[in-house]
Amino acid sequence: DAKTTQPPSMDCAEGRAANLPCNHSTISGNEYVYWYRQIHSQGPQYIIHGLKNNETNEMASLIITEDRKSSTLILPHATLRDTAVYYCIVRGRNSGNTPLVFGKGTRLSVIA
Amino acid sequence: NAGVTQTPKFQVLKTGQSMTLQCAQDMNHNSMYWYRQDPGMGLRLIYYSASEGTTDKGEVPNGYNVSRLNKREFSLRLESAAPSQTSVYFCASKTPDYIGETQYFGPGTRLLVL
């Protein structure tokens, strides 16, 4: 699975959009970009994933650049409850039962 | 639909005691996992099970055993607990790859070994 690089921390004002970047310059053609988050003391939570098209669900939007070397997770209206560590993971479609590798992620602090 | 459930939520053990952490999922997933997370650290895989009746070691299996009792349940056993096993334990299950792999995690078991 390709390696990812994320900033260690970010702040965002409550009600504003939070844009979390992720670099994955060695991504290959069959690898997806996944985003998870972990709110303090809770289990990790799946947010969204995509291959090359932008994706949106009820939680967030995922924007993947045309060359697929980077992506941005967008939380459109951040709330205090979105304060968490966000993990960007690149993983092949047929990774089988190899485990998810959670790196250090980005600690997002939403500020009132 | 409860997702992934874990029991107990908290446990304190003395060194040398044994215990079993229980995990169950109601999403009909074949794959299940046990991770541990130490303070300020990422998740580390202990064991996983690709399907009922099969288990495989992960990154840190020493000191643990697992049982995939049926499709729903995957338990983790500490035969002789050590202080180094103080951690938060998360169980997870995974959707099939062909529909976009997603892991669902339980709320965790916080274990303190004295």
PDB file of C-alpha atoms in Angstrom:
ATOM      1  CA  ASP A   1       0.000   0.000   0.000  1.00  0.00           C
ATOM      2  CA  ALA A   2       1.207   3.509  -0.833  1.00  0.00           C
ATOM      3  CA  LYS A   3       2.559   5.727   1.895  1.00  0.00           C
ATOM      4  CA  THR A   4       0.690   8.885   2.864  1.00  0.00           C
ATOM      5  CA  THR A   5       1.809  12.211   4.334  1.00  0.00           C
ATOM      6  CA  GLN A   6      -0.465  14.406   6.425  1.00  0.00           C
ATOM      7  CA  PRO A   7       0.147  17.531   8.509  1.00  0.00           C
ATOM      8  CA  PRO A   8       0.328  16.647  12.211  1.00  0.00           C
ATOM      9  CA  SER A   9      -2.275  19.163  13.313  1.00  0.00           C
ATOM     10  CA  MET A  10      -4.788  21.750  12.099  1.00  0.00           C
ATOM     11  CA  ASP A  11      -7.257  24.141  13.650  1.00  0.00           C
ATOM     12  CA  CYS A  12     -10.633  25.106  12.271  1.00  0.00           C
ATOM     13  CA  ALA A  13     -13.268  27.553  13.481  1.00  0.00           C
ATOM     14  CA  GLU A  14     -16.640  26.049  14.290  1.00  0.00           C
ATOM     15  CA  GLY A  15     -19.044  26.384  11.375  1.00  0.00           C
ATOM     16  CA  ARG A  16     -16.303  26.797   8.811  1.00  0.00           C
ATOM     17  CA  ALA A  17     -15.131  24.197   6.329  1.00  0.00           C
ATOM     18  CA  ALA A  18     -12.245  22.006   7.434  1.00  0.00           C
ATOM     19  CA  ASN A  19      -9.938  21.028   4.589  1.00  0.00           C
ATOM     20  CA  LEU A  20      -7.552  18.206   5.474  1.00  0.00           C
ATOM     21  CA  PRO A  21      -4.820  17.468   2.915  1.00  0.00           C
ATOM     22  CA  CYS A  22      -3.084  14.187   2.203  1.00  0.00           C
ATOM     23  CA  ASN A  23      -0.173  13.459  -0.120  1.00  0.00           C
ATOM     24  CA  HIS A  24       0.137  10.012  -1.667  1.00  0.00           C
ATOM     25  CA  SER A  25       2.560  10.525  -4.539  1.00  0.00           C
ATOM     26  CA  THR A  26       3.346   6.809  -4.948  1.00  0.00           C
ATOM     27  CA  ILE A  27      -0.266   5.702  -5.311  1.00  0.00           C
ATOM     28  CA  SER A  28      -0.871   3.104  -7.982  1.00  0.00           C
ATOM     29  CA  GLY A  29      -3.780   2.751 -10.340  1.00  0.00           C
ATOM     30  CA  ASN A  30      -5.788   0.215  -8.355  1.00  0.00           C
ATOM     31  CA  GLU A  31      -5.379   1.860  -4.959  1.00  0.00           C
ATOM     32  CA  TYR A  32      -8.201   3.669  -3.202  1.00  0.00           C
ATOM     33  CA  VAL A  33      -7.925   6.619  -0.860  1.00  0.00           C
ATOM     34  CA  TYR A  34      -9.723   6.016   2.451  1.00  0.00           C
ATOM     35  CA  TRP A  35     -10.366   8.414   5.293  1.00  0.00           C
ATOM     36  CA  TYR A  36     -11.047   7.385   8.871  1.00  0.00           C
ATOM     37  CA  ARG A  37     -11.170   9.425  12.043  1.00  0.00           C
ATOM     38  CA  GLN A  38     -10.769   8.653  15.712  1.00  0.00           C
ATOM     39  CA  ILE A  39     -12.514  10.796  18.255  1.00  0.00           C
ATOM     40  CA  HIS A  40     -10.851  10.700  21.662  1.00  0.00           C
ATOM     41  CA  SER A  41     -11.350   7.380  23.465  1.00  0.00           C
ATOM     42  CA  GLN A  42     -13.537   5.946  20.708  1.00  0.00           C
ATOM     43  CA  GLY A  43     -12.927   3.370  17.995  1.00  0.00           C
ATOM     44  CA  PRO A  44     -11.897   4.603  14.553  1.00  0.00           C
ATOM     45  CA  GLN A  45     -14.765   5.570  12.280  1.00  0.00           C
ATOM     46  CA  TYR A  46     -14.906   5.216   8.517  1.00  0.00           C
ATOM     47  CA  ILE A  47     -15.651   8.498   6.723  1.00  0.00           C
ATOM     48  CA  ILE A  48     -15.331   8.115   2.970  1.00  0.00           C
ATOM     49  CA  HIS A  49     -13.261   6.594   0.208  1.00  0.00           C
ATOM     50  CA  GLY A  50     -12.627   7.144  -3.496  1.00  0.00           C
ATOM     51  CA  LEU A  51     -10.601   5.986  -6.465  1.00  0.00           C
ATOM     52  CA  LYS A  52     -10.313   8.944  -8.845  1.00  0.00           C
ATOM     53  CA  ASN A  53     -13.615  10.763  -8.892  1.00  0.00           C
ATOM     54  CA  ASN A  54     -14.636  13.177  -6.208  1.00  0.00           C
ATOM     55  CA  GLU A  55     -16.965  11.633  -3.661  1.00  0.00           C
ATOM     56  CA  THR A  56     -19.509  13.038  -1.242  1.00  0.00           C
ATOM     57  CA  ASN A  57     -21.562  11.488   1.504  1.00  0.00           C
ATOM     58  CA  GLU A  58     -23.443  12.720   4.536  1.00  0.00           C
ATOM     59  CA  MET A  59     -20.260  13.214   6.502  1.00  0.00           C
ATOM     60  CA  ALA A  60     -17.755  14.719   4.098  1.00  0.00           C
ATOM     61  CA  SER A  61     -16.460  15.285   0.589  1.00  0.00           C
ATOM     62  CA  LEU A  62     -13.308  13.807  -0.873  1.00  0.00           C
ATOM     63  CA  ILE A  63     -11.465  15.675  -3.613  1.00  0.00           C
ATOM     64  CA  ILE A  64      -8.768  13.704  -5.442  1.00  0.00           C
ATOM     65  CA  THR A  65      -6.419  15.527  -7.813  1.00  0.00           C
ATOM     66  CA  GLU A  66      -6.365  14.487 -11.448  1.00  0.00           C
ATOM     67  CA  ASP A  67      -2.941  12.863 -11.105  1.00  0.00           C
ATOM     68  CA  ARG A  68      -4.184  11.163  -7.893  1.00  0.00           C
ATOM     69  CA  LYS A  69      -1.034  12.137  -6.028  1.00  0.00           C
ATOM     70  CA  SER A  70      -2.937  14.050  -3.378  1.00  0.00           C
ATOM     71  CA  SER A  71      -6.412  14.445  -1.939  1.00  0.00           C
ATOM     72  CA  THR A  72      -8.375  16.672   0.413  1.00  0.00           C
ATOM     73  CA  LEU A  73     -11.053  15.679   2.875  1.00  0.00           C
ATOM     74  CA  ILE A  74     -13.602  18.430   3.361  1.00  0.00           C
ATOM     75  CA  LEU A  75     -15.902  18.706   6.365  1.00  0.00           C
ATOM     76  CA  PRO A  76     -18.239  21.424   5.092  1.00  0.00           C
ATOM     77  CA  HIS A  77     -19.427  22.852   8.417  1.00  0.00           C
ATOM     78  CA  ALA A  78     -17.139  21.684  11.187  1.00  0.00           C
ATOM     79  CA  THR A  79     -18.581  21.289  14.672  1.00  0.00           C
ATOM     80  CA  LEU A  80     -16.884  20.744  18.016  1.00  0.00           C
ATOM     81  CA  ARG A  81     -17.760  17.064  17.705  1.00  0.00           C
ATOM     82  CA  ASP A  82     -15.528  16.839  14.628  1.00  0.00           C
ATOM     83  CA  THR A  83     -12.450  17.331  16.811  1.00  0.00           C
ATOM     84  CA  ALA A  84     -10.520  14.106  16.189  1.00  0.00           C
ATOM     85  CA  VAL A  85      -7.478  12.556  14.568  1.00  0.00           C
ATOM     86  CA  TYR A  86      -8.072  12.049  10.846  1.00  0.00           C
ATOM     87  CA  TYR A  87      -6.280   9.276   8.979  1.00  0.00           C
ATOM     88  CA  CYS A  88      -5.698   9.107   5.240  1.00  0.00           C
ATOM     89  CA  ILE A  89      -5.013   5.548   4.072  1.00  0.00           C
ATOM     90  CA  VAL A  90      -4.200   4.337   0.580  1.00  0.00           C
ATOM     91  CA  ARG A  91      -5.064   0.741  -0.054  1.00  0.00           C
ATOM     92  CA  GLY A  92      -5.411  -1.595  -2.991  1.00  0.00           C
ATOM     93  CA  ARG A  93      -8.822  -2.901  -3.961  1.00  0.00           C
ATOM     94  CA  ASN A  94      -7.760  -6.495  -3.396  1.00  0.00           C
ATOM     95  CA  SER A  95      -5.704  -6.080  -0.260  1.00  0.00           C
ATOM     96  CA  GLY A  96      -7.429  -9.123   1.169  1.00  0.00           C
ATOM     97  CA  ASN A  97      -7.020  -9.415   4.881  1.00  0.00           C
ATOM     98  CA  THR A  98      -3.880  -7.389   5.279  1.00  0.00           C
ATOM     99  CA  PRO A  99      -4.527  -4.972   8.109  1.00  0.00           C
ATOM    100  CA  LEU A 100      -5.295  -1.301   7.779  1.00  0.00           C
ATOM    101  CA  VAL A 101      -2.220   0.728   8.617  1.00  0.00           C
ATOM    102  CA  PHE A 102      -3.096   3.864  10.541  1.00  0.00           C
ATOM    103  CA  GLY A 103      -0.240   6.345  10.446  1.00  0.00           C
ATOM    104  CA  LYS A 104      -0.036   9.376  12.721  1.00  0.00           C
ATOM    105  CA  GLY A 105      -2.862  11.252  10.997  1.00  0.00           C
ATOM    106  CA  THR A 106      -3.862  14.894  11.404  1.00  0.00           C
ATOM    107  CA  ARG A 107      -5.189  16.095  14.726  1.00  0.00           C
ATOM    108  CA  LEU A 108      -8.035  18.474  13.884  1.00  0.00           C
ATOM    109  CA  SER A 109      -9.117  20.863  16.607  1.00  0.00           C
ATOM    110  CA  VAL A 110     -12.412  22.641  15.995  1.00  0.00           C
ATOM    111  CA  ILE A 111     -12.499  25.854  17.976  1.00  0.00           C
ATOM    112  CA  ALA A 112     -15.638  27.638  19.151  1.00  0.00           C
TER     113      ALA A 112
ATOM    114  CA  ASN B   1     -28.262  -3.062  13.882  1.00  0.00           C
ATOM    115  CA  ALA B   2     -25.705  -2.681  16.685  1.00  0.00           C
ATOM    116  CA  GLY B   3     -22.599  -2.900  14.474  1.00  0.00           C
ATOM    117  CA  VAL B   4     -19.572  -4.126  16.426  1.00  0.00           C
ATOM    118  CA  THR B   5     -19.969  -4.638  20.151  1.00  0.00           C
ATOM    119  CA  GLN B   6     -17.275  -5.372  22.732  1.00  0.00           C
ATOM    120  CA  THR B   7     -17.373  -6.527  26.322  1.00  0.00           C
ATOM    121  CA  PRO B   8     -16.261  -5.570  28.859  1.00  0.00           C
ATOM    122  CA  LYS B   9     -15.736  -1.828  28.479  1.00  0.00           C
ATOM    123  CA  PHE B  10     -13.195  -1.675  31.308  1.00  0.00           C
ATOM    124  CA  GLN B  11     -11.156  -4.269  33.160  1.00  0.00           C
ATOM    125  CA  VAL B  12      -8.446  -4.254  35.788  1.00  0.00           C
ATOM    126  CA  LEU B  13      -6.304  -7.378  36.129  1.00  0.00           C
ATOM    127  CA  LYS B  14      -3.410  -8.401  38.282  1.00  0.00           C
ATOM    128  CA  THR B  15      -0.279  -9.725  36.656  1.00  0.00           C
ATOM    129  CA  GLY B  16      -0.737 -13.389  35.806  1.00  0.00           C
ATOM    130  CA  GLN B  17      -4.513 -13.345  35.685  1.00  0.00           C
ATOM    131  CA  SER B  18      -6.349 -14.413  32.568  1.00  0.00           C
ATOM    132  CA  MET B  19      -9.336 -12.976  30.784  1.00  0.00           C
ATOM    133  CA  THR B  20     -11.236 -13.086  27.513  1.00  0.00           C
ATOM    134  CA  LEU B  21     -12.334 -10.029  25.560  1.00  0.00           C
ATOM    135  CA  GLN B  22     -15.517 -10.602  23.622  1.00  0.00           C
ATOM    136  CA  CYS B  23     -16.429  -9.122  20.256  1.00  0.00           C
ATOM    137  CA  ALA B  24     -19.513  -9.606  18.117  1.00  0.00           C
ATOM    138  CA  GLN B  25     -20.748  -8.094  14.862  1.00  0.00           C
ATOM    139  CA  ASP B  26     -24.179  -8.269  13.288  1.00  0.00           C
ATOM    140  CA  MET B  27     -23.241  -7.133   9.770  1.00  0.00           C
ATOM    141  CA  ASN B  28     -22.558 -10.637   8.391  1.00  0.00           C
ATOM    142  CA  HIS B  29     -18.904  -9.782   7.705  1.00  0.00           C
ATOM    143  CA  ASN B  30     -16.419 -12.552   7.087  1.00  0.00           C
ATOM    144  CA  SER B  31     -13.306 -10.665   8.221  1.00  0.00           C
ATOM    145  CA  MET B  32     -12.700  -9.628  11.805  1.00  0.00           C
ATOM    146  CA  TYR B  33      -9.709  -8.064  13.554  1.00  0.00           C
ATOM    147  CA  TRP B  34      -8.244  -7.364  16.971  1.00  0.00           C
ATOM    148  CA  TYR B  35      -6.088  -4.247  17.412  1.00  0.00           C
ATOM    149  CA  ARG B  36      -4.437  -2.653  20.412  1.00  0.00           C
ATOM    150  CA  GLN B  37      -3.740   1.024  20.872  1.00  0.00           C
ATOM    151  CA  ASP B  38      -1.284   2.339  23.422  1.00  0.00           C
ATOM    152  CA  PRO B  39      -1.420   5.960  24.617  1.00  0.00           C
ATOM    153  CA  GLY B  40      -0.373   8.376  21.881  1.00  0.00           C
ATOM    154  CA  MET B  41       0.267   5.525  19.483  1.00  0.00           C
ATOM    155  CA  GLY B  42      -1.392   4.158  16.397  1.00  0.00           C
ATOM    156  CA  LEU B  43      -3.308   0.923  16.088  1.00  0.00           C
ATOM    157  CA  ARG B  44      -1.377  -2.328  15.974  1.00  0.00           C
ATOM    158  CA  LEU B  45      -2.906  -5.542  14.689  1.00  0.00           C
ATOM    159  CA  ILE B  46      -2.854  -8.499  17.086  1.00  0.00           C
ATOM    160  CA  TYR B  47      -4.789 -11.178  15.195  1.00  0.00           C
ATOM    161  CA  TYR B  48      -7.274 -11.353  12.389  1.00  0.00           C
ATOM    162  CA  SER B  49      -9.754 -13.850  11.009  1.00  0.00           C
ATOM    163  CA  ALA B  50     -10.606 -13.988   7.325  1.00  0.00           C
ATOM    164  CA  SER B  51     -13.569 -16.275   7.874  1.00  0.00           C
ATOM    165  CA  GLU B  52     -15.172 -18.567  10.396  1.00  0.00           C
ATOM    166  CA  GLY B  53     -12.685 -21.206  11.476  1.00  0.00           C
ATOM    167  CA  THR B  54      -9.543 -19.348  10.379  1.00  0.00           C
ATOM    168  CA  THR B  55      -7.228 -17.052  12.307  1.00  0.00           C
ATOM    169  CA  ASP B  56      -3.869 -15.471  11.528  1.00  0.00           C
ATOM    170  CA  LYS B  57      -1.247 -13.573  13.484  1.00  0.00           C
ATOM    171  CA  GLY B  58      -0.828  -9.878  13.057  1.00  0.00           C
ATOM    172  CA  GLU B  59       1.988  -7.580  14.087  1.00  0.00           C
ATOM    173  CA  VAL B  60       1.938  -8.197  17.861  1.00  0.00           C
ATOM    174  CA  PRO B  61       0.423 -11.649  18.631  1.00  0.00           C
ATOM    175  CA  ASN B  62       2.656 -12.710  21.530  1.00  0.00           C
ATOM    176  CA  GLY B  63       0.766 -13.212  24.770  1.00  0.00           C
ATOM    177  CA  TYR B  64      -2.618 -13.513  23.075  1.00  0.00           C
ATOM    178  CA  ASN B  65      -4.850 -16.216  21.650  1.00  0.00           C
ATOM    179  CA  VAL B  66      -8.014 -15.858  19.616  1.00  0.00           C
ATOM    180  CA  SER B  67     -11.081 -17.887  18.772  1.00  0.00           C
ATOM    181  CA  ARG B  68     -13.448 -17.326  15.880  1.00  0.00           C
ATOM    182  CA  LEU B  69     -16.425 -19.017  17.497  1.00  0.00           C
ATOM    183  CA  ASN B  70     -18.773 -18.430  14.593  1.00  0.00           C
ATOM    184  CA  LYS B  71     -19.273 -15.802  11.932  1.00  0.00           C
ATOM    185  CA  ARG B  72     -20.487 -13.236  14.459  1.00  0.00           C
ATOM    186  CA  GLU B  73     -18.023 -13.657  17.298  1.00  0.00           C
ATOM    187  CA  PHE B  74     -14.244 -13.257  17.597  1.00  0.00           C
ATOM    188  CA  SER B  75     -12.726 -13.412  21.073  1.00  0.00           C
ATOM    189  CA  LEU B  76      -9.282 -12.436  22.334  1.00  0.00           C
ATOM    190  CA  ARG B  77      -7.762 -14.229  25.316  1.00  0.00           C
ATOM    191  CA  LEU B  78      -4.929 -13.169  27.580  1.00  0.00           C
ATOM    192  CA  GLU B  79      -3.695 -16.323  29.307  1.00  0.00           C
ATOM    193  CA  SER B  80      -1.316 -14.639  31.747  1.00  0.00           C
ATOM    194  CA  ALA B  81      -1.688 -10.883  31.729  1.00  0.00           C
ATOM    195  CA  ALA B  82       1.402  -8.661  31.939  1.00  0.00           C
ATOM    196  CA  PRO B  83       1.661  -4.901  32.595  1.00  0.00           C
ATOM    197  CA  SER B  84       2.870  -4.477  28.998  1.00  0.00           C
ATOM    198  CA  GLN B  85      -0.593  -5.537  27.883  1.00  0.00           C
ATOM    199  CA  THR B  86      -2.172  -2.476  29.450  1.00  0.00           C
ATOM    200  CA  SER B  87      -3.851  -0.887  26.461  1.00  0.00           C
ATOM    201  CA  VAL B  88      -7.111  -0.154  24.698  1.00  0.00           C
ATOM    202  CA  TYR B  89      -8.285  -3.081  22.599  1.00  0.00           C
ATOM    203  CA  PHE B  90     -10.437  -2.569  19.523  1.00  0.00           C
ATOM    204  CA  CYS B  91     -12.280  -5.191  17.559  1.00  0.00           C
ATOM    205  CA  ALA B  92     -13.251  -4.525  13.949  1.00  0.00           C
ATOM    206  CA  SER B  93     -15.034  -6.217  11.082  1.00  0.00           C
ATOM    207  CA  LYS B  94     -14.688  -5.527   7.382  1.00  0.00           C
ATOM    208  CA  THR B  95     -16.991  -5.384   4.397  1.00  0.00           C
ATOM    209  CA  PRO B  96     -16.036  -7.533   1.391  1.00  0.00           C
ATOM    210  CA  ASP B  97     -13.462  -6.027  -0.955  1.00  0.00           C
ATOM    211  CA  TYR B  98     -15.771  -6.101  -3.961  1.00  0.00           C
ATOM    212  CA  ILE B  99     -18.114  -3.519  -2.418  1.00  0.00           C
ATOM    213  CA  GLY B 100     -15.378  -1.194  -1.249  1.00  0.00           C
ATOM    214  CA  GLU B 101     -13.524  -2.222   1.811  1.00  0.00           C
ATOM    215  CA  THR B 102     -14.651  -0.520   4.991  1.00  0.00           C
ATOM    216  CA  GLN B 103     -13.697  -1.474   8.532  1.00  0.00           C
ATOM    217  CA  TYR B 104     -16.148  -0.940  11.362  1.00  0.00           C
ATOM    218  CA  PHE B 105     -14.731  -0.688  14.844  1.00  0.00           C
ATOM    219  CA  GLY B 106     -16.177  -1.426  18.245  1.00  0.00           C
ATOM    220  CA  PRO B 107     -16.080   1.020  21.163  1.00  0.00           C
ATOM    221  CA  GLY B 108     -13.002  -0.578  22.708  1.00  0.00           C
ATOM    222  CA  THR B 109     -12.048  -2.372  25.928  1.00  0.00           C
ATOM    223  CA  ARG B 110      -9.778  -0.484  28.288  1.00  0.00           C
ATOM    224  CA  LEU B 111      -7.507  -2.902  30.106  1.00  0.00           C
ATOM    225  CA  LEU B 112      -5.215  -2.091  33.014  1.00  0.00           C
ATOM    226  CA  VAL B 113      -2.805  -4.768  34.213  1.00  0.00           C
ATOM    227  CA  LEU B 114      -1.261  -4.092  37.608  1.00  0.00           C
TER     228      LEU B 114
END
